[in-house]
Amino acid sequence: MLTPLSIVILAAGKGSRMKSSKAKVLHEICGREMLYFSIKAAREITDDVIVVVAHQKEAVIASMEKHFTGLTFVTQDATNFPGTGGAMMGVSPKYDDVLVLNGDMPLITQTSIQAFINNDSDIVMSVIALQDPSGYGRVIIENGKVSRIVEEKDASHDEKAVQSVNAGVYAFKHHVLQKYLPMLSNDNAQNEYYLTDIIAMAHTDDLTISPLFVHESEFKGVNSKHDLAISEMIMMDRLRKMWMDTGVIMQLPDTIYMEEGVKFEGECVIENGVRLCGNSIIVNSHIKAHSVIENSIVKNSDVGPLAHLRPLSILEDTHIGNFVEVKKSTLTGVKAGHLSYLGDATIGEGSNIGAGTITCNYDGINKYQTIIGKNVFVGSDTQLVAPVEIANNVMIAAGTTVTSGKYESDILILSRTPIRKVAGFFTKFFGKGTQC
Ligand code: UD1
Ligand code: CA
């Protein structure tokens, strides 16, 4: 059930500490933009999700509209009102309870947001106790009450030593925001309007401010590439655990990379070092060590070790062995055990692809299809020069170059240069002394 709560996600900042031309909130963890995860958590709670944008706003809006509909985007006047306080100034929430989230907190969950709701305080704010508080605003607690937040860049030596930090989530009553936002000033080290300055004003006016102690594992802010890597590890651990709980076997799970869009069905075994990307679907299959699967479907099949399925491959009842690369191909009931490239191909039931088979799908300008019927035996080291179509029940001799065209059923296709034997060649070439 949805809650009458407005959630505002701040995503307008530049993120200069990321040292990247890409907007910070569009950096990915587990294959999705950071901002995707906080919006996803927010959407599980309410219909009123407002995303504040400015820096690279077209790119941010376009990326999020690929995942969600019905979001409200508000553009911050970042030139005149920079900072997290400035970001809130143009926001008109639908409900009286307003939760503000930083857009650089991908680890936030629906459950962790719920903890801020159903509280009568004027402000509930998130606090993390950290050994190393660097990078965060420090929460100053006096006489058991939160009195203010001081940003690292404005903090004195003693304030920097404070280990309780602001995690960047706040629940406000709308009237509190309406009262204090216009009173913010930018008289600070960064010349920004800090949302966090509302805390000191509310404290002076004796409003109730409840600190909610939370864990960094769900509230970590991502400011640097190192933070991004740590957040990805935490998120991936969650994903792997979730899938193992549904019955997937993962060997040495810490070595398995998998993205948010990947799904499993039935009994699957994923060996160490596997990389599973995009919206891949793995059904009742065994993916062996160090294979890479990108945006593909694998059903009742085994893949690897060291195989590579590139996007839009569909495998069913198929065996793919080591050093086989498949791209945009549909293989049904096929065996391709070793060392092959199968691109833009459709291969039918009972066909065997010998080691070293290559579909030559590209002539330097265009890509062409290879269609192989059922029960085709493709000998080792065959090149199929696409476009090529081979009917059912065909044998291709090892070493054959199958030139473009259509081949009918029940034939042998063979192209081989006749063997020449040159007697005495070895001795003549290397000299007598090299003979055994
Ligand atoms: C902010 C808090 C800090 C807290 C930390 C938690 C302030 C002033 N400081 O600091 O107390 O410990 O988060 O992670 O709020 N943003 C805008 N518009 C802007 C500037 C930022 O929308 O003009 C957005 C960013 O895109 C980002 C979020 O607000 O998603 C936080 O901004 P960031 O610059 O990362 O703030 P911190 O310095 O981390
Ligand atoms: Ca931050």
Short mmCIF file of C-alpha atoms and ligand atoms in Angstrom, two decimals:
data_model
loop_
_atom_site.label_atom_id
_atom_site.label_comp_id
_atom_site.label_asym_id
_atom_site.label_seq_id
_atom_site.Cartn_x
_atom_site.Cartn_y
_atom_site.Cartn_z
CA MET A 1 0.00 0.00 0.00
CA LEU A 2 1.31 3.47 -0.85
CA THR A 3 1.98 6.03 1.91
CA PRO A 4 0.85 9.69 1.78
CA LEU A 5 4.42 10.90 1.71
CA SER A 6 6.31 12.98 -0.84
CA ILE A 7 9.86 11.86 -1.54
CA VAL A 8 12.28 14.39 -2.99
CA ILE A 9 15.52 13.05 -4.44
CA LEU A 10 18.33 15.57 -4.94
CA ALA A 11 20.16 14.81 -8.17
CA ALA A 12 21.20 18.20 -9.50
CA GLY A 13 24.79 18.39 -8.25
CA LYS A 14 27.91 18.20 -10.40
CA GLY A 15 29.72 15.60 -8.32
CA SER A 16 33.15 17.08 -9.01
CA ARG A 17 34.85 14.60 -6.66
CA MET A 18 33.97 11.82 -9.14
CA LYS A 19 36.45 13.41 -11.59
CA SER A 20 34.24 12.53 -14.53
CA SER A 21 32.40 14.31 -17.33
CA LYS A 22 29.36 12.14 -16.54
CA ALA A 23 26.83 13.41 -13.96
CA LYS A 24 27.50 11.69 -10.64
CA VAL A 25 24.05 10.14 -10.23
CA LEU A 26 24.40 8.45 -13.65
CA HIS A 27 27.44 6.45 -12.59
CA GLU A 28 26.44 2.82 -12.42
CA ILE A 29 26.55 0.11 -9.83
CA CYS A 30 25.45 -3.41 -10.73
CA GLY A 31 24.69 -2.19 -14.25
CA ARG A 32 22.18 0.54 -13.32
CA GLU A 33 22.59 4.25 -12.62
CA MET A 34 22.91 5.11 -8.91
CA LEU A 35 19.82 7.28 -9.11
CA TYR A 36 17.77 4.32 -10.38
CA PHE A 37 18.12 2.55 -7.04
CA SER A 38 16.91 5.42 -4.83
CA ILE A 39 13.98 6.09 -7.17
CA LYS A 40 13.11 2.39 -7.15
CA ALA A 41 13.05 2.33 -3.32
CA ALA A 42 10.99 5.55 -3.23
CA ARG A 43 8.46 4.27 -5.78
CA GLU A 44 7.76 1.26 -3.60
CA ILE A 45 6.45 3.70 -0.95
CA THR A 46 4.72 6.57 -2.72
CA ASP A 47 3.25 7.91 -5.94
CA ASP A 48 4.81 11.35 -5.34
CA VAL A 49 8.50 11.06 -6.23
CA ILE A 50 10.13 14.36 -7.16
CA VAL A 51 13.62 14.36 -8.65
CA VAL A 52 15.56 17.62 -8.59
CA VAL A 53 17.84 18.03 -11.62
CA ALA A 54 20.11 20.70 -13.11
CA HIS A 55 23.59 19.50 -14.10
CA GLN A 56 23.22 17.44 -17.32
CA LYS A 57 19.50 17.38 -16.67
CA GLU A 58 18.54 16.09 -20.14
CA ALA A 59 20.76 13.04 -19.70
CA VAL A 60 19.52 12.42 -16.16
CA ILE A 61 15.85 12.70 -17.16
CA ALA A 62 16.30 10.52 -20.27
CA SER A 63 18.07 7.79 -18.28
CA MET A 64 15.41 7.67 -15.59
CA GLU A 65 12.52 7.74 -18.07
CA LYS A 66 13.91 4.50 -19.51
CA HIS A 67 13.13 2.84 -16.17
CA PHE A 68 10.17 4.74 -14.70
CA THR A 69 7.03 6.62 -15.72
CA GLY A 70 5.17 9.22 -13.68
CA LEU A 71 8.16 10.87 -12.00
CA THR A 72 8.11 14.61 -11.39
CA PHE A 73 11.30 16.40 -12.42
CA VAL A 74 12.00 19.85 -10.98
CA THR A 75 14.88 21.97 -12.27
CA GLN A 76 17.00 23.71 -9.65
CA ASP A 77 18.15 27.27 -10.25
CA ALA A 78 21.70 26.14 -9.60
CA THR A 79 23.27 29.40 -10.78
CA ASN A 80 21.55 31.60 -8.24
CA PHE A 81 20.78 28.99 -5.59
CA PRO A 82 23.42 26.27 -5.60
CA GLY A 83 23.55 23.61 -2.90
CA THR A 84 21.18 21.08 -1.37
CA GLY A 85 19.05 23.88 0.15
CA GLY A 86 18.83 25.57 -3.24
CA ALA A 87 17.75 22.24 -4.72
CA MET A 88 14.67 22.18 -2.45
CA MET A 89 13.53 25.72 -3.24
CA GLY A 90 11.45 24.94 -6.35
CA VAL A 91 9.84 21.77 -5.01
CA SER A 92 6.06 21.57 -4.42
CA PRO A 93 5.33 18.32 -2.60
CA LYS A 94 1.87 16.79 -2.82
CA TYR A 95 1.75 15.61 0.81
CA ASP A 96 2.43 17.23 4.18
CA ASP A 97 5.17 14.72 5.07
CA VAL A 98 8.25 15.21 2.93
CA LEU A 99 11.23 12.89 2.88
CA VAL A 100 14.41 14.21 1.29
CA LEU A 101 17.04 11.81 -0.05
CA ASN A 102 20.36 12.57 -1.65
CA GLY A 103 20.57 11.04 -5.12
CA ASP A 104 24.01 9.62 -4.40
CA MET A 105 22.75 7.00 -1.91
CA PRO A 106 22.08 3.93 -4.05
CA LEU A 107 22.08 1.51 -1.12
CA ILE A 108 18.92 2.93 0.43
CA THR A 109 16.01 0.48 0.67
CA GLN A 110 12.29 0.72 1.08
CA THR A 111 12.61 -0.69 4.62
CA SER A 112 15.22 1.86 5.62
CA ILE A 113 13.02 4.69 4.33
CA GLN A 114 10.00 3.33 6.26
CA ALA A 115 11.85 3.99 9.53
CA PHE A 116 11.51 7.76 8.95
CA ILE A 117 7.76 7.66 8.58
CA ASN A 118 5.10 7.68 11.33
CA ASN A 119 7.05 10.00 13.57
CA ASP A 120 5.48 13.11 15.08
CA SER A 121 8.73 15.08 15.25
CA ASP A 122 9.06 18.21 13.12
CA ILE A 123 12.25 16.76 11.65
CA VAL A 124 13.65 13.22 11.65
CA MET A 125 17.21 13.04 10.39
CA SER A 126 19.59 10.20 9.71
CA VAL A 127 22.81 9.88 11.69
CA ILE A 128 25.63 7.39 11.19
CA ALA A 129 28.29 6.72 13.80
CA LEU A 130 31.58 6.27 11.94
CA GLN A 131 35.20 5.60 12.88
CA ASP A 132 36.24 7.67 9.88
CA PRO A 133 33.71 10.50 9.40
CA SER A 134 35.60 12.21 6.57
CA GLY A 135 33.51 13.43 3.63
CA TYR A 136 30.29 13.78 5.61
CA GLY A 137 28.68 16.70 7.47
CA ARG A 138 29.15 16.35 11.24
CA VAL A 139 26.08 16.22 13.49
CA ILE A 140 26.61 18.32 16.61
CA ILE A 141 24.63 16.96 19.55
CA GLU A 142 24.37 19.17 22.65
CA ASN A 143 22.52 18.16 25.84
CA GLY A 144 21.19 15.09 24.03
CA LYS A 145 19.66 17.16 21.22
CA VAL A 146 20.79 17.70 17.64
CA SER A 147 21.74 21.38 17.50
CA ARG A 148 23.27 21.75 14.04
CA ILE A 149 25.10 20.12 11.17
CA VAL A 150 28.47 21.43 10.14
CA GLU A 151 29.85 20.61 6.72
CA GLU A 152 33.38 19.21 6.57
CA LYS A 153 34.63 22.23 4.63
CA ASP A 154 33.30 24.60 7.32
CA ALA A 155 34.25 22.47 10.33
CA SER A 156 36.79 23.50 12.98
CA HIS A 157 39.51 21.09 14.06
CA ASP A 158 37.39 19.90 17.03
CA GLU A 159 34.23 19.60 14.93
CA LYS A 160 36.08 17.46 12.39
CA ALA A 161 36.75 14.93 15.16
CA VAL A 162 32.99 14.39 15.71
CA GLN A 163 32.13 10.87 14.60
CA SER A 164 28.35 11.20 14.25
CA VAL A 165 27.63 12.24 10.69
CA ASN A 166 24.65 13.27 8.62
CA ALA A 167 23.65 10.46 6.24
CA GLY A 168 21.61 12.79 4.04
CA VAL A 169 18.03 11.62 4.65
CA TYR A 170 15.52 13.87 6.40
CA ALA A 171 11.79 13.73 7.02
CA PHE A 172 10.29 17.23 7.31
CA LYS A 173 6.80 18.53 7.80
CA HIS A 174 6.09 20.63 4.72
CA HIS A 175 5.46 23.77 6.80
CA VAL A 176 8.96 23.44 8.30
CA LEU A 177 10.49 23.55 4.82
CA GLN A 178 8.23 26.43 3.79
CA LYS A 179 9.33 28.43 6.80
CA TYR A 180 13.08 27.83 6.72
CA LEU A 181 14.05 27.42 3.05
CA PRO A 182 13.66 31.15 2.30
CA MET A 183 15.81 31.92 5.36
CA LEU A 184 18.88 29.93 4.20
CA SER A 185 22.02 31.87 3.39
CA ASN A 186 25.11 30.96 1.39
CA ASP A 187 27.56 32.41 3.85
CA ASN A 188 29.84 29.37 4.06
CA ALA A 189 33.01 27.88 2.60
CA GLN A 190 31.28 26.70 -0.58
CA ASN A 191 28.93 29.70 -1.03
CA GLU A 192 26.06 27.24 -1.26
CA TYR A 193 22.61 27.10 0.29
CA TYR A 194 22.87 24.13 2.63
CA LEU A 195 19.69 22.20 3.42
CA THR A 196 21.48 21.11 6.56
CA ASP A 197 21.37 24.67 7.97
CA ILE A 198 17.64 24.18 8.60
CA ILE A 199 18.58 22.00 11.57
CA ALA A 200 20.25 24.84 13.51
CA MET A 201 17.32 27.20 12.82
CA ALA A 202 14.77 24.60 13.87
CA HIS A 203 16.79 23.86 17.03
CA THR A 204 16.87 27.55 17.96
CA ASP A 205 13.08 27.67 17.53
CA ASP A 206 12.73 24.59 19.78
CA LEU A 207 11.28 22.32 17.14
CA THR A 208 11.55 18.58 17.78
CA ILE A 209 14.43 17.05 15.85
CA SER A 210 14.79 13.28 16.19
CA PRO A 211 18.07 11.69 15.17
CA LEU A 212 17.63 8.25 13.66
CA PHE A 213 20.79 6.17 13.88
CA VAL A 214 21.36 4.19 10.69
CA HIS A 215 24.07 2.04 9.10
CA GLU A 216 26.41 3.00 6.32
CA SER A 217 25.59 -0.30 4.55
CA GLU A 218 22.28 1.28 3.50
CA PHE A 219 23.03 4.99 3.74
CA LYS A 220 26.48 5.36 2.26
CA GLY A 221 26.92 8.52 0.17
CA VAL A 222 28.91 8.07 -3.02
CA ASN A 223 31.28 10.97 -3.65
CA SER A 224 34.25 9.27 -5.32
CA LYS A 225 35.05 6.31 -7.56
CA HIS A 226 36.23 4.46 -4.46
CA ASP A 227 32.84 5.01 -2.78
CA LEU A 228 31.23 3.78 -6.02
CA ALA A 229 33.24 0.55 -5.93
CA ILE A 230 32.40 -0.07 -2.25
CA SER A 231 28.70 0.56 -2.85
CA GLU A 232 28.74 -1.83 -5.80
CA MET A 233 30.25 -4.56 -3.63
CA ILE A 234 27.53 -4.10 -1.02
CA MET A 235 24.75 -4.04 -3.63
CA MET A 236 26.09 -7.08 -5.47
CA ASP A 237 26.34 -9.01 -2.24
CA ARG A 238 22.64 -8.31 -1.69
CA LEU A 239 21.75 -9.42 -5.22
CA ARG A 240 23.74 -12.65 -4.96
CA LYS A 241 22.25 -13.46 -1.57
CA MET A 242 18.73 -12.81 -2.85
CA TRP A 243 19.23 -15.24 -5.75
CA MET A 244 20.94 -17.85 -3.58
CA ASP A 245 17.89 -17.66 -1.29
CA THR A 246 15.74 -18.64 -4.29
CA GLY A 247 17.89 -21.74 -4.86
CA VAL A 248 20.70 -20.66 -7.20
CA ILE A 249 24.06 -22.28 -6.38
CA MET A 250 26.99 -19.84 -6.54
CA GLN A 251 30.53 -21.10 -6.08
CA LEU A 252 32.85 -18.54 -4.46
CA PRO A 253 30.08 -15.93 -4.78
CA ASP A 254 32.39 -12.99 -4.08
CA THR A 255 34.05 -13.64 -7.44
CA ILE A 256 30.77 -13.56 -9.40
CA TYR A 257 29.80 -10.24 -11.00
CA MET A 258 26.11 -9.86 -11.69
CA GLU A 259 23.87 -6.96 -12.60
CA GLU A 260 20.50 -5.84 -11.30
CA GLY A 261 18.61 -6.94 -14.44
CA VAL A 262 19.80 -10.58 -14.39
CA LYS A 263 17.19 -13.22 -13.54
CA PHE A 264 17.32 -16.93 -12.74
CA GLU A 265 14.69 -19.62 -12.90
CA GLY A 266 14.80 -23.24 -11.77
CA GLU A 267 18.03 -24.91 -10.68
CA CYS A 268 21.09 -22.99 -11.76
CA VAL A 269 24.77 -23.37 -10.89
CA ILE A 270 27.08 -20.40 -11.36
CA GLU A 271 30.77 -21.14 -10.98
CA ASN A 272 33.45 -18.73 -9.79
CA GLY A 273 34.54 -15.74 -11.85
CA VAL A 274 31.39 -15.62 -14.00
CA ARG A 275 30.15 -12.22 -15.25
CA LEU A 276 26.40 -11.90 -15.86
CA CYS A 277 25.24 -8.64 -17.43
CA GLY A 278 22.21 -6.75 -18.70
CA ASN A 279 18.84 -8.45 -18.65
CA SER A 280 20.19 -11.98 -19.02
CA ILE A 281 17.87 -14.81 -18.05
CA ILE A 282 19.37 -18.10 -16.90
CA VAL A 283 17.00 -21.05 -16.60
CA ASN A 284 18.00 -24.51 -15.29
CA SER A 285 21.54 -24.02 -16.54
CA HIS A 286 25.13 -24.42 -15.46
CA ILE A 287 27.48 -21.52 -16.18
CA LYS A 288 31.06 -22.63 -15.75
CA ALA A 289 34.05 -20.66 -14.46
CA HIS A 290 35.05 -17.33 -16.01
CA SER A 291 32.30 -17.17 -18.63
CA VAL A 292 30.77 -13.84 -19.62
CA ILE A 293 27.06 -13.58 -20.46
CA GLU A 294 25.68 -10.28 -21.73
CA ASN A 295 21.97 -9.68 -22.27
CA SER A 296 21.27 -13.26 -23.36
CA ILE A 297 18.88 -16.09 -22.56
CA VAL A 298 20.24 -19.49 -21.52
CA LYS A 299 17.78 -22.33 -20.97
CA ASN A 300 18.55 -25.93 -20.00
CA SER A 301 22.11 -25.47 -21.21
CA ASP A 302 25.69 -25.45 -20.01
CA VAL A 303 28.15 -22.73 -20.89
CA GLY A 304 31.92 -22.51 -20.43
CA PRO A 305 34.36 -22.53 -18.81
CA LEU A 306 35.68 -19.34 -20.46
CA ALA A 307 32.85 -18.86 -22.94
CA HIS A 308 31.44 -15.50 -24.06
CA LEU A 309 27.79 -14.92 -24.92
CA ARG A 310 27.43 -11.45 -26.37
CA PRO A 311 24.09 -9.59 -26.47
CA LEU A 312 20.94 -11.18 -27.88
CA SER A 313 22.12 -14.77 -27.86
CA ILE A 314 19.48 -17.37 -27.12
CA LEU A 315 20.56 -20.87 -26.10
CA GLU A 316 18.25 -23.76 -25.40
CA ASP A 317 19.26 -27.37 -24.65
CA THR A 318 22.72 -26.41 -25.82
CA HIS A 319 26.31 -27.08 -24.79
CA ILE A 320 28.83 -24.28 -25.27
CA GLY A 321 32.41 -25.09 -24.33
CA ASN A 322 35.58 -23.16 -23.71
CA PHE A 323 36.67 -20.29 -25.96
CA VAL A 324 33.38 -20.19 -27.83
CA GLU A 325 31.98 -16.74 -28.59
CA VAL A 326 28.32 -16.42 -29.54
CA LYS A 327 26.72 -13.16 -30.68
CA LYS A 328 23.09 -12.42 -31.62
CA SER A 329 22.48 -16.08 -32.42
CA THR A 330 19.84 -18.65 -31.60
CA LEU A 331 21.13 -22.13 -30.82
CA THR A 332 18.66 -24.89 -30.06
CA GLY A 333 19.91 -28.36 -29.15
CA VAL A 334 23.43 -27.57 -30.37
CA LYS A 335 26.89 -28.70 -29.26
CA ALA A 336 29.75 -26.23 -29.79
CA GLY A 337 32.48 -27.57 -27.56
CA HIS A 338 35.54 -25.50 -28.35
CA LEU A 339 37.13 -22.46 -29.97
CA SER A 340 34.43 -21.05 -32.24
CA TYR A 341 32.83 -17.77 -33.26
CA LEU A 342 29.10 -18.00 -33.94
CA GLY A 343 27.66 -14.59 -34.82
CA ASP A 344 24.31 -13.68 -36.45
CA ALA A 345 23.51 -17.38 -36.72
CA THR A 346 20.56 -19.70 -36.23
CA ILE A 347 21.50 -23.32 -35.59
CA GLY A 348 19.05 -26.19 -35.29
CA GLU A 349 18.64 -29.27 -33.14
CA GLY A 350 21.23 -32.03 -33.19
CA SER A 351 23.87 -29.95 -34.96
CA ASN A 352 27.48 -30.23 -33.89
CA ILE A 353 29.90 -27.37 -34.37
CA GLY A 354 33.51 -28.53 -34.61
CA ALA A 355 36.43 -26.74 -32.99
CA GLY A 356 37.62 -23.69 -34.89
CA THR A 357 34.35 -23.06 -36.74
CA ILE A 358 33.89 -19.42 -37.68
CA THR A 359 30.82 -17.69 -39.06
CA CYS A 360 32.30 -14.99 -41.29
CA ASN A 361 29.38 -12.64 -40.72
CA TYR A 362 30.99 -9.34 -41.69
CA ASP A 363 32.34 -8.24 -45.05
CA GLY A 364 33.72 -4.96 -43.76
CA ILE A 365 30.48 -3.10 -44.50
CA ASN A 366 27.48 -5.27 -43.61
CA LYS A 367 26.62 -8.17 -41.31
CA TYR A 368 25.03 -11.31 -42.76
CA GLN A 369 23.15 -14.32 -41.38
CA THR A 370 24.24 -17.94 -41.17
CA ILE A 371 21.40 -20.45 -40.98
CA ILE A 372 22.26 -24.05 -40.16
CA GLY A 373 19.48 -26.64 -40.07
CA LYS A 374 19.06 -29.72 -37.91
CA ASN A 375 21.61 -32.53 -37.61
CA VAL A 376 24.33 -30.69 -39.43
CA PHE A 377 27.84 -31.91 -38.66
CA VAL A 378 30.20 -28.98 -39.05
CA GLY A 379 33.76 -30.28 -39.20
CA SER A 380 36.61 -28.57 -37.38
CA ASP A 381 38.08 -25.40 -38.83
CA THR A 382 35.10 -24.63 -41.07
CA GLN A 383 34.49 -21.09 -42.25
CA LEU A 384 30.90 -20.22 -43.15
CA VAL A 385 30.96 -17.13 -45.36
CA ALA A 386 27.60 -15.48 -44.69
CA PRO A 387 24.99 -15.15 -46.01
CA VAL A 388 24.82 -18.92 -46.00
CA GLU A 389 21.97 -21.34 -45.47
CA ILE A 390 22.45 -25.05 -44.88
CA ALA A 391 19.51 -27.45 -44.90
CA ASN A 392 19.02 -30.36 -42.45
CA ASN A 393 21.19 -33.48 -42.43
CA VAL A 394 24.37 -32.11 -43.96
CA MET A 395 28.00 -32.94 -43.27
CA ILE A 396 30.70 -30.33 -43.72
CA ALA A 397 34.22 -31.73 -43.95
CA ALA A 398 36.94 -30.36 -41.69
CA GLY A 399 38.76 -27.36 -43.10
CA THR A 400 36.02 -26.39 -45.54
CA THR A 401 35.32 -22.83 -46.58
CA VAL A 402 31.58 -22.81 -47.17
CA THR A 403 31.05 -19.93 -49.59
CA SER A 404 27.87 -17.86 -49.54
CA GLY A 405 24.72 -19.51 -50.82
CA LYS A 406 22.10 -22.15 -50.10
CA TYR A 407 23.01 -25.80 -49.58
CA GLU A 408 20.45 -28.57 -49.86
CA SER A 409 19.78 -31.47 -47.53
CA ASP A 410 21.68 -34.78 -47.38
CA ILE A 411 24.99 -33.67 -48.91
CA LEU A 412 28.63 -33.51 -47.95
CA ILE A 413 30.18 -30.09 -48.39
CA LEU A 414 33.93 -30.26 -48.83
CA SER A 415 36.52 -27.83 -50.03
CA ARG A 416 40.10 -28.93 -49.60
CA THR A 417 43.34 -28.21 -51.35
CA PRO A 418 44.76 -31.55 -52.52
CA ILE A 419 47.74 -32.79 -50.48
CA ARG A 420 51.17 -32.50 -52.10
CA LYS A 421 54.06 -34.61 -50.85
CA VAL A 422 57.57 -33.35 -51.64
CA ALA A 423 60.03 -36.19 -51.03
CA GLY A 424 63.37 -35.31 -49.36
CA PHE A 425 62.23 -31.78 -48.53
CA PHE A 426 63.05 -31.89 -44.79
CA THR A 427 66.65 -32.97 -45.23
CA LYS A 428 67.20 -30.52 -48.03
CA PHE A 429 65.80 -27.64 -46.02
CA PHE A 430 67.31 -28.27 -42.58
CA GLY A 431 70.42 -30.26 -43.51
CA LYS A 432 71.42 -33.81 -42.49
CA GLY A 433 72.56 -32.92 -38.92
CA THR A 434 69.06 -32.15 -37.70
CA GLN A 435 67.71 -35.64 -38.37
CA CYS A 436 67.04 -37.97 -35.42
C1 UD1 B 1 25.61 16.20 1.90
C2 UD1 B 1 25.27 16.90 3.22
C3 UD1 B 1 26.17 16.34 4.32
C4 UD1 B 1 25.94 14.82 4.41
C5 UD1 B 1 26.13 14.14 3.07
C6 UD1 B 1 25.64 12.70 3.16
C7 UD1 B 1 24.59 19.17 2.63
C8 UD1 B 1 24.97 20.62 2.59
N1 UD1 B 1 25.50 18.33 3.08
O1 UD1 B 1 26.94 16.52 1.64
O2 UD1 B 1 25.85 16.97 5.57
O3 UD1 B 1 26.83 14.29 5.37
O4 UD1 B 1 25.37 14.80 2.03
O5 UD1 B 1 25.95 11.96 2.04
O6 UD1 B 1 23.49 18.84 2.25
N2 UD1 B 1 22.71 18.30 -5.04
C9 UD1 B 1 21.76 19.01 -5.72
N3 UD1 B 1 21.98 20.34 -5.96
C10 UD1 B 1 23.12 20.96 -5.56
C11 UD1 B 1 24.08 20.23 -4.84
C12 UD1 B 1 23.83 18.90 -4.59
O7 UD1 B 1 20.72 18.47 -6.11
O8 UD1 B 1 23.24 22.17 -5.83
C13 UD1 B 1 22.49 16.86 -4.84
C14 UD1 B 1 23.60 16.02 -5.43
O9 UD1 B 1 23.31 15.65 -6.77
C15 UD1 B 1 23.67 14.83 -4.50
C16 UD1 B 1 23.11 15.37 -3.17
O10 UD1 B 1 22.46 16.57 -3.46
O11 UD1 B 1 22.90 13.76 -4.94
C17 UD1 B 1 24.19 15.60 -2.14
O12 UD1 B 1 25.14 16.49 -2.68
P1 UD1 B 1 26.68 16.34 -2.36
O13 UD1 B 1 27.41 17.43 -3.04
O14 UD1 B 1 27.12 14.96 -2.60
O15 UD1 B 1 26.66 16.63 -0.80
P2 UD1 B 1 27.72 16.20 0.27
O16 UD1 B 1 28.87 17.12 0.22
O17 UD1 B 1 27.99 14.75 0.17
CA CA B 2 27.35 13.17 -1.16
#
